[in-house]
Short mmCIF file of C-alpha atoms in Angstrom, two decimals:
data_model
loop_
_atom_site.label_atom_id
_atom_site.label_comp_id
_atom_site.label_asym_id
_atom_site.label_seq_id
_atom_site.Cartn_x
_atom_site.Cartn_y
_atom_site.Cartn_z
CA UNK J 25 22.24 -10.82 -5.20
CA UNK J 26 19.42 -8.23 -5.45
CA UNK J 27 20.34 -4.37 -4.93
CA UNK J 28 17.34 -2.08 -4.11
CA UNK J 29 17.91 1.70 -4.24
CA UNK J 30 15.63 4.32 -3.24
CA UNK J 31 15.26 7.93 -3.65
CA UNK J 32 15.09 10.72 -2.42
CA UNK J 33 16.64 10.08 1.39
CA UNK J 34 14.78 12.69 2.39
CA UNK J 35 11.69 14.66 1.71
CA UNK J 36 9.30 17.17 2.81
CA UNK J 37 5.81 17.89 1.49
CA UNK J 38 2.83 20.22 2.80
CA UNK J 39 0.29 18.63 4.55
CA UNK J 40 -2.91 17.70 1.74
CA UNK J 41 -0.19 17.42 -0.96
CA UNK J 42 1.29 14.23 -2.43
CA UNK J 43 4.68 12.63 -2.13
CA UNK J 44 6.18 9.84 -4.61
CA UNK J 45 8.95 7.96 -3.46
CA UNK J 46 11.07 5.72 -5.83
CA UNK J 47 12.83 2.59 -5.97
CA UNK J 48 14.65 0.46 -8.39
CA UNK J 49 15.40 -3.08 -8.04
CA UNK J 50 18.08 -5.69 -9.65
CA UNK J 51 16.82 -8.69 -9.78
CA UNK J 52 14.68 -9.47 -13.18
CA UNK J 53 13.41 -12.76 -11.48
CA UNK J 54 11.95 -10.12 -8.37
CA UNK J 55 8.41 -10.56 -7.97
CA UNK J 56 7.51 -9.33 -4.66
CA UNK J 57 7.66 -5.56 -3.72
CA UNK J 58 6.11 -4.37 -0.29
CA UNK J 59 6.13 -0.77 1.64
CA UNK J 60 7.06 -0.64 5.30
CA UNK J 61 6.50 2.15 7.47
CA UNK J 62 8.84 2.79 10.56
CA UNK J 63 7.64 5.78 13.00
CA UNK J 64 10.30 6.50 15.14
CA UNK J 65 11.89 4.15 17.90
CA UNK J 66 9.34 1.66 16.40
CA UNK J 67 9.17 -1.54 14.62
CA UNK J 68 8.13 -1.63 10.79
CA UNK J 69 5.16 -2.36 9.65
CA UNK J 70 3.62 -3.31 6.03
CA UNK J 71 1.57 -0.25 4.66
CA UNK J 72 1.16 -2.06 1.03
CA UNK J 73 2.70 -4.53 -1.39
CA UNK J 74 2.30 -5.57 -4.93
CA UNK J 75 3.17 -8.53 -6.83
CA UNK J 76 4.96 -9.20 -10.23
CA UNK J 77 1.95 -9.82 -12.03
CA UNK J 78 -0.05 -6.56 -11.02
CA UNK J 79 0.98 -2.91 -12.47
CA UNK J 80 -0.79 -1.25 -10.09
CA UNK J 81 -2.40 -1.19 -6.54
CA UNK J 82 -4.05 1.25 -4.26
CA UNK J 83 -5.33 1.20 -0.61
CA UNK J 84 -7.19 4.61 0.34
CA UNK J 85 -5.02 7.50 0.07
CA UNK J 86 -1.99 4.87 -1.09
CA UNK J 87 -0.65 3.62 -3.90
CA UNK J 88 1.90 1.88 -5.49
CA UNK J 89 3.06 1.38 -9.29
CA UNK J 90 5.04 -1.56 -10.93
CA UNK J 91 7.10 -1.10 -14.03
CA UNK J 92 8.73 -4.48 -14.80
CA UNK J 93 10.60 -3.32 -17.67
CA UNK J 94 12.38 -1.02 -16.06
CA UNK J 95 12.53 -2.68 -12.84
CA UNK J 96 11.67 0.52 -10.78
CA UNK J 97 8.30 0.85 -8.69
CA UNK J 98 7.30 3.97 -6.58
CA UNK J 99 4.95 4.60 -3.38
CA UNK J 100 2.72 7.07 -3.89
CA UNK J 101 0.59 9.48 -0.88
CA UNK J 102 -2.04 11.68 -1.23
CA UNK J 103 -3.49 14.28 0.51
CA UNK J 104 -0.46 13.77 3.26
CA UNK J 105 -1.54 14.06 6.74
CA UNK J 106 0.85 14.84 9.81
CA UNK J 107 0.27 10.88 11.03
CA UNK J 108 2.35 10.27 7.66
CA UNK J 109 5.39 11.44 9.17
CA UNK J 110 7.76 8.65 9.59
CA UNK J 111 10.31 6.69 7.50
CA UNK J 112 9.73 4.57 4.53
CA UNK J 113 11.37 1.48 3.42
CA UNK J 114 10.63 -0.10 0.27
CA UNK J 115 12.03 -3.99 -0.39
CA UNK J 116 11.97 -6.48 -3.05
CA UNK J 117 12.12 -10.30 -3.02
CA UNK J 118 12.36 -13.34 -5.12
CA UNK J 119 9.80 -15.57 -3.42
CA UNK J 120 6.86 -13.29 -2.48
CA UNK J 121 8.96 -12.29 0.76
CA UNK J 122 9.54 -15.92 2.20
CA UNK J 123 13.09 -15.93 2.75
CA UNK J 124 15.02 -13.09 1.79
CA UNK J 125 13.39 -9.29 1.45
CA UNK J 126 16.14 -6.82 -0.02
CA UNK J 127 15.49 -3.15 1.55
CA UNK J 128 15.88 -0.11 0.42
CA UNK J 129 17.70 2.69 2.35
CA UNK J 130 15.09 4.47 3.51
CA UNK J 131 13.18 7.94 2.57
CA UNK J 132 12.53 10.09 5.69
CA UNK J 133 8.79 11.92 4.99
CA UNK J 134 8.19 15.08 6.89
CA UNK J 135 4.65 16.23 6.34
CA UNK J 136 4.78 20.79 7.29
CA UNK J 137 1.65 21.46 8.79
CA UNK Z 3 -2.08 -12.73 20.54
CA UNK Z 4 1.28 -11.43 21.54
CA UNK Z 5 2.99 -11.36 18.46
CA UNK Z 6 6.56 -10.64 17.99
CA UNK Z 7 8.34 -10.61 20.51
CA UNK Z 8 11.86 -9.77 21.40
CA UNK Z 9 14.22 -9.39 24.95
CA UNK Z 10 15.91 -7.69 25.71
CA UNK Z 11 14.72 -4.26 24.98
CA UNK Z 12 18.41 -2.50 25.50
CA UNK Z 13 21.85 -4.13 26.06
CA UNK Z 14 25.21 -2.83 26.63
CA UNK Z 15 28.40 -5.09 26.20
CA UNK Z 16 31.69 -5.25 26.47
CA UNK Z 17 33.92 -6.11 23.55
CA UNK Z 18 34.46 -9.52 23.70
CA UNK Z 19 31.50 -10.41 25.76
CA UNK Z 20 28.70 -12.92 24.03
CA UNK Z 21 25.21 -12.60 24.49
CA UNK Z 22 21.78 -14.12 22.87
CA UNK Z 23 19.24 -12.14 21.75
CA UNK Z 24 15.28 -14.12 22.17
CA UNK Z 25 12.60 -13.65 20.04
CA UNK Z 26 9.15 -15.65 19.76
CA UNK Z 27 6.13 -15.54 18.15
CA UNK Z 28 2.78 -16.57 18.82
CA UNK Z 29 1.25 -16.85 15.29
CA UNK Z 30 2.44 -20.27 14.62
CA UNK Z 31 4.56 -18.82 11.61
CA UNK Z 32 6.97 -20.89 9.82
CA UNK Z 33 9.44 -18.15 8.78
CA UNK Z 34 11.50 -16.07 10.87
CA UNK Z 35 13.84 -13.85 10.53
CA UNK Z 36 16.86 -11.70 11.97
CA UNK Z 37 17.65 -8.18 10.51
CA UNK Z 38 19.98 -5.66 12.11
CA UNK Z 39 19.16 -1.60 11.22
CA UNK Z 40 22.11 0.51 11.46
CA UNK Z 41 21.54 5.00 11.64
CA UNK Z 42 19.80 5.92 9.16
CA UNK Z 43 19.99 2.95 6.87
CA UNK Z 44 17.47 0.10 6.00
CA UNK Z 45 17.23 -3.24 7.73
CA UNK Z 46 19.99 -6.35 6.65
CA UNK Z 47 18.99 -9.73 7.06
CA UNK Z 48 21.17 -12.05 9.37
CA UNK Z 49 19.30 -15.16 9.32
CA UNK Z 50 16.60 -16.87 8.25
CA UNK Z 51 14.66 -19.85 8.91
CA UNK Z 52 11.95 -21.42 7.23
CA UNK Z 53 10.87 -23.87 9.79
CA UNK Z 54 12.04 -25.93 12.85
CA UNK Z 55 15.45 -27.29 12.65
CA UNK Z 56 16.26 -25.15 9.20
CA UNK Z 57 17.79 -22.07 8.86
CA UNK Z 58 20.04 -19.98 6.34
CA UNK Z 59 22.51 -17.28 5.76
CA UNK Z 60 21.16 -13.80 4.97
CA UNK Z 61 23.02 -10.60 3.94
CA UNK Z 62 25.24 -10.27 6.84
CA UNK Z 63 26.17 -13.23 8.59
CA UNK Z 64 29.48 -13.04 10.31
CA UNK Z 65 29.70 -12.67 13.86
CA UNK Z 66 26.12 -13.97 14.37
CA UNK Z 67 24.47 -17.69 14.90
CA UNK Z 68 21.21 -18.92 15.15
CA UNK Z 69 19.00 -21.98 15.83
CA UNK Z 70 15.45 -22.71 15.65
CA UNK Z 71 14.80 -25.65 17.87
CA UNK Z 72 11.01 -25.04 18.10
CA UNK Z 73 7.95 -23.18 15.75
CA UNK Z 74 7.94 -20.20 18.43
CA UNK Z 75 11.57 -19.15 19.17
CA UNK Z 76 14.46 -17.93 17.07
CA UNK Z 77 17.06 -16.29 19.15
CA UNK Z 78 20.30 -14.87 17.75
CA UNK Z 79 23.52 -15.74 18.96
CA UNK Z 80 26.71 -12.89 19.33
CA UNK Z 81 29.80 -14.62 19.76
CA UNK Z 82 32.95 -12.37 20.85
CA UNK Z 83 31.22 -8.72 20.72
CA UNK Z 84 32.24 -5.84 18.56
CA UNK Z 85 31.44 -2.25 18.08
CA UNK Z 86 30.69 -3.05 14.18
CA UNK Z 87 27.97 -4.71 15.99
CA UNK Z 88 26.21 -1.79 17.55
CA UNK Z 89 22.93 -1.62 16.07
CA UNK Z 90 18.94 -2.51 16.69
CA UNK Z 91 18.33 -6.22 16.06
CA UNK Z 92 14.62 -6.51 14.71
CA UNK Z 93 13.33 -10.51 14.64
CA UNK Z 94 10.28 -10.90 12.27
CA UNK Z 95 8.21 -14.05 10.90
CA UNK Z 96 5.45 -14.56 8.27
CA UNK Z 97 4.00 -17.49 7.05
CA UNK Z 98 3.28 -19.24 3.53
CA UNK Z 99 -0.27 -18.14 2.70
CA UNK Z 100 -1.97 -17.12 -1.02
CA UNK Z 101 -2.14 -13.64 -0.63
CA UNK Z 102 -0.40 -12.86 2.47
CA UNK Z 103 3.56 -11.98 2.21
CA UNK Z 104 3.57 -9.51 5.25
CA UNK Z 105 6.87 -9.98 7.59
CA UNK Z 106 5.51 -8.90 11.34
CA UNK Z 107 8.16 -7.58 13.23
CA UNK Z 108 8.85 -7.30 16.45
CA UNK Z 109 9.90 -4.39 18.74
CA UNK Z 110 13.60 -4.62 18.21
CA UNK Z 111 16.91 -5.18 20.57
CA UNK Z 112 18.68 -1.95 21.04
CA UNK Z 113 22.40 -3.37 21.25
CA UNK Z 114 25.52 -1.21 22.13
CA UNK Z 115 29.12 -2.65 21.89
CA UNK Z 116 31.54 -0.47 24.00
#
């Protein structure tokens, strides 16, 4: 089945700078790769997701890149704000998310004021 | 709309004890799903369903059952308790739409196995 790993666990930026987490993904037949955010003692919610045939999408100060070849896509915030604290899951699927998303472990963002 | 929803909000059992976990949803989505999040790790699916009367193995199945008599409600059996079972229990649905992938979730079962 499909194995998604994601780096790093944890990570700590300066509010206004960027942070770039990673994932990489199994599955060639993957087409499907969405973002959720989980704040803590809360439920996750989708920030952004991209599909197999796109290399690249962005929503305001988020982004997120696709490299099929190499089966790896990242997340990618600028100008961090405190609000961006929170955990970060990132997840693949075979069937646009209808059935089974595969999720990453997790990357823990702490923006420093 | 209500959304997801899920009760209880916190449970503590006994090993050995069974208990059923509700969730339902409001959004007249097809899909639904059960995931379990353990400390500091990422959510593993249970169960899935992808409509009434039909549902699936996920990831981590064992221990767990599940029906789906209805659209709205998907609860999650836990036959015969254990502490490997100690986690939060997050149900979520989505529906087939061009476009629209996103898995709402709702706000999780806090479950402790003593």
């Amino acid at each position: 089945g499909e194995n998604v790993e994601q780096h790093p666990s944890t990570l700590s930026v300066q509010e206004g700078d960027s942070a770039v987490i990673k994932c990489t993904y199994s599955d060639s037949a993957s087409n499907y790769f969405p973002w959720y955010k989980q704040e803590l003692g809360k439920r996750p919610q989708l920030i952004i997701d991209i599909r197999s045939n796109v290399g690249e999408k962005k929503d305001q100060r988020i982004a997120v890149t696709l490299n099929k070849t190499a089966k790896h896509f990242s997340l990618h915030i600028t100008e961090t704000q405190p609000e961006d604290s929170a955990v970060y899951f990132c997840a693949a699927s075979i069937n646009f998310g209808n059935e089974k998303l595969t999720f990453g472990t997790g990357t823990r963002l702490t923006i420093i004021p | 709309n209500a959304g997801v929803t899920q009760t209880p909000k916190f449970r503590i059992l006994k090993i050995g004890q069974s208990m059923t976990l509700q969730c339902a949803q409001d959004m007249n989505h097809n899909y639904m799903y059960w995931y379990r999040q353990d400390p500091g790790m990422g959510l593993k699916l249970i169960y899935y369903s992808v409509g009434a009367g039909i549902t699936d193995k996920g990831e981590v199945p064992n221990g767990y059952n599940v029906s789906r008599s209805t659209t709205e409600d998907f609860p999650l059996r836990l036959e015969l308790a254990a502490p490997s079972q100690t986690s939060v229990y997050f149900c979520a649905s989505s529906y087939e739409s061009r476009g629209n992938y996103e898995q709402y979730f709702g706000p999780g079962t806090r479950l402790t196995v003593t």
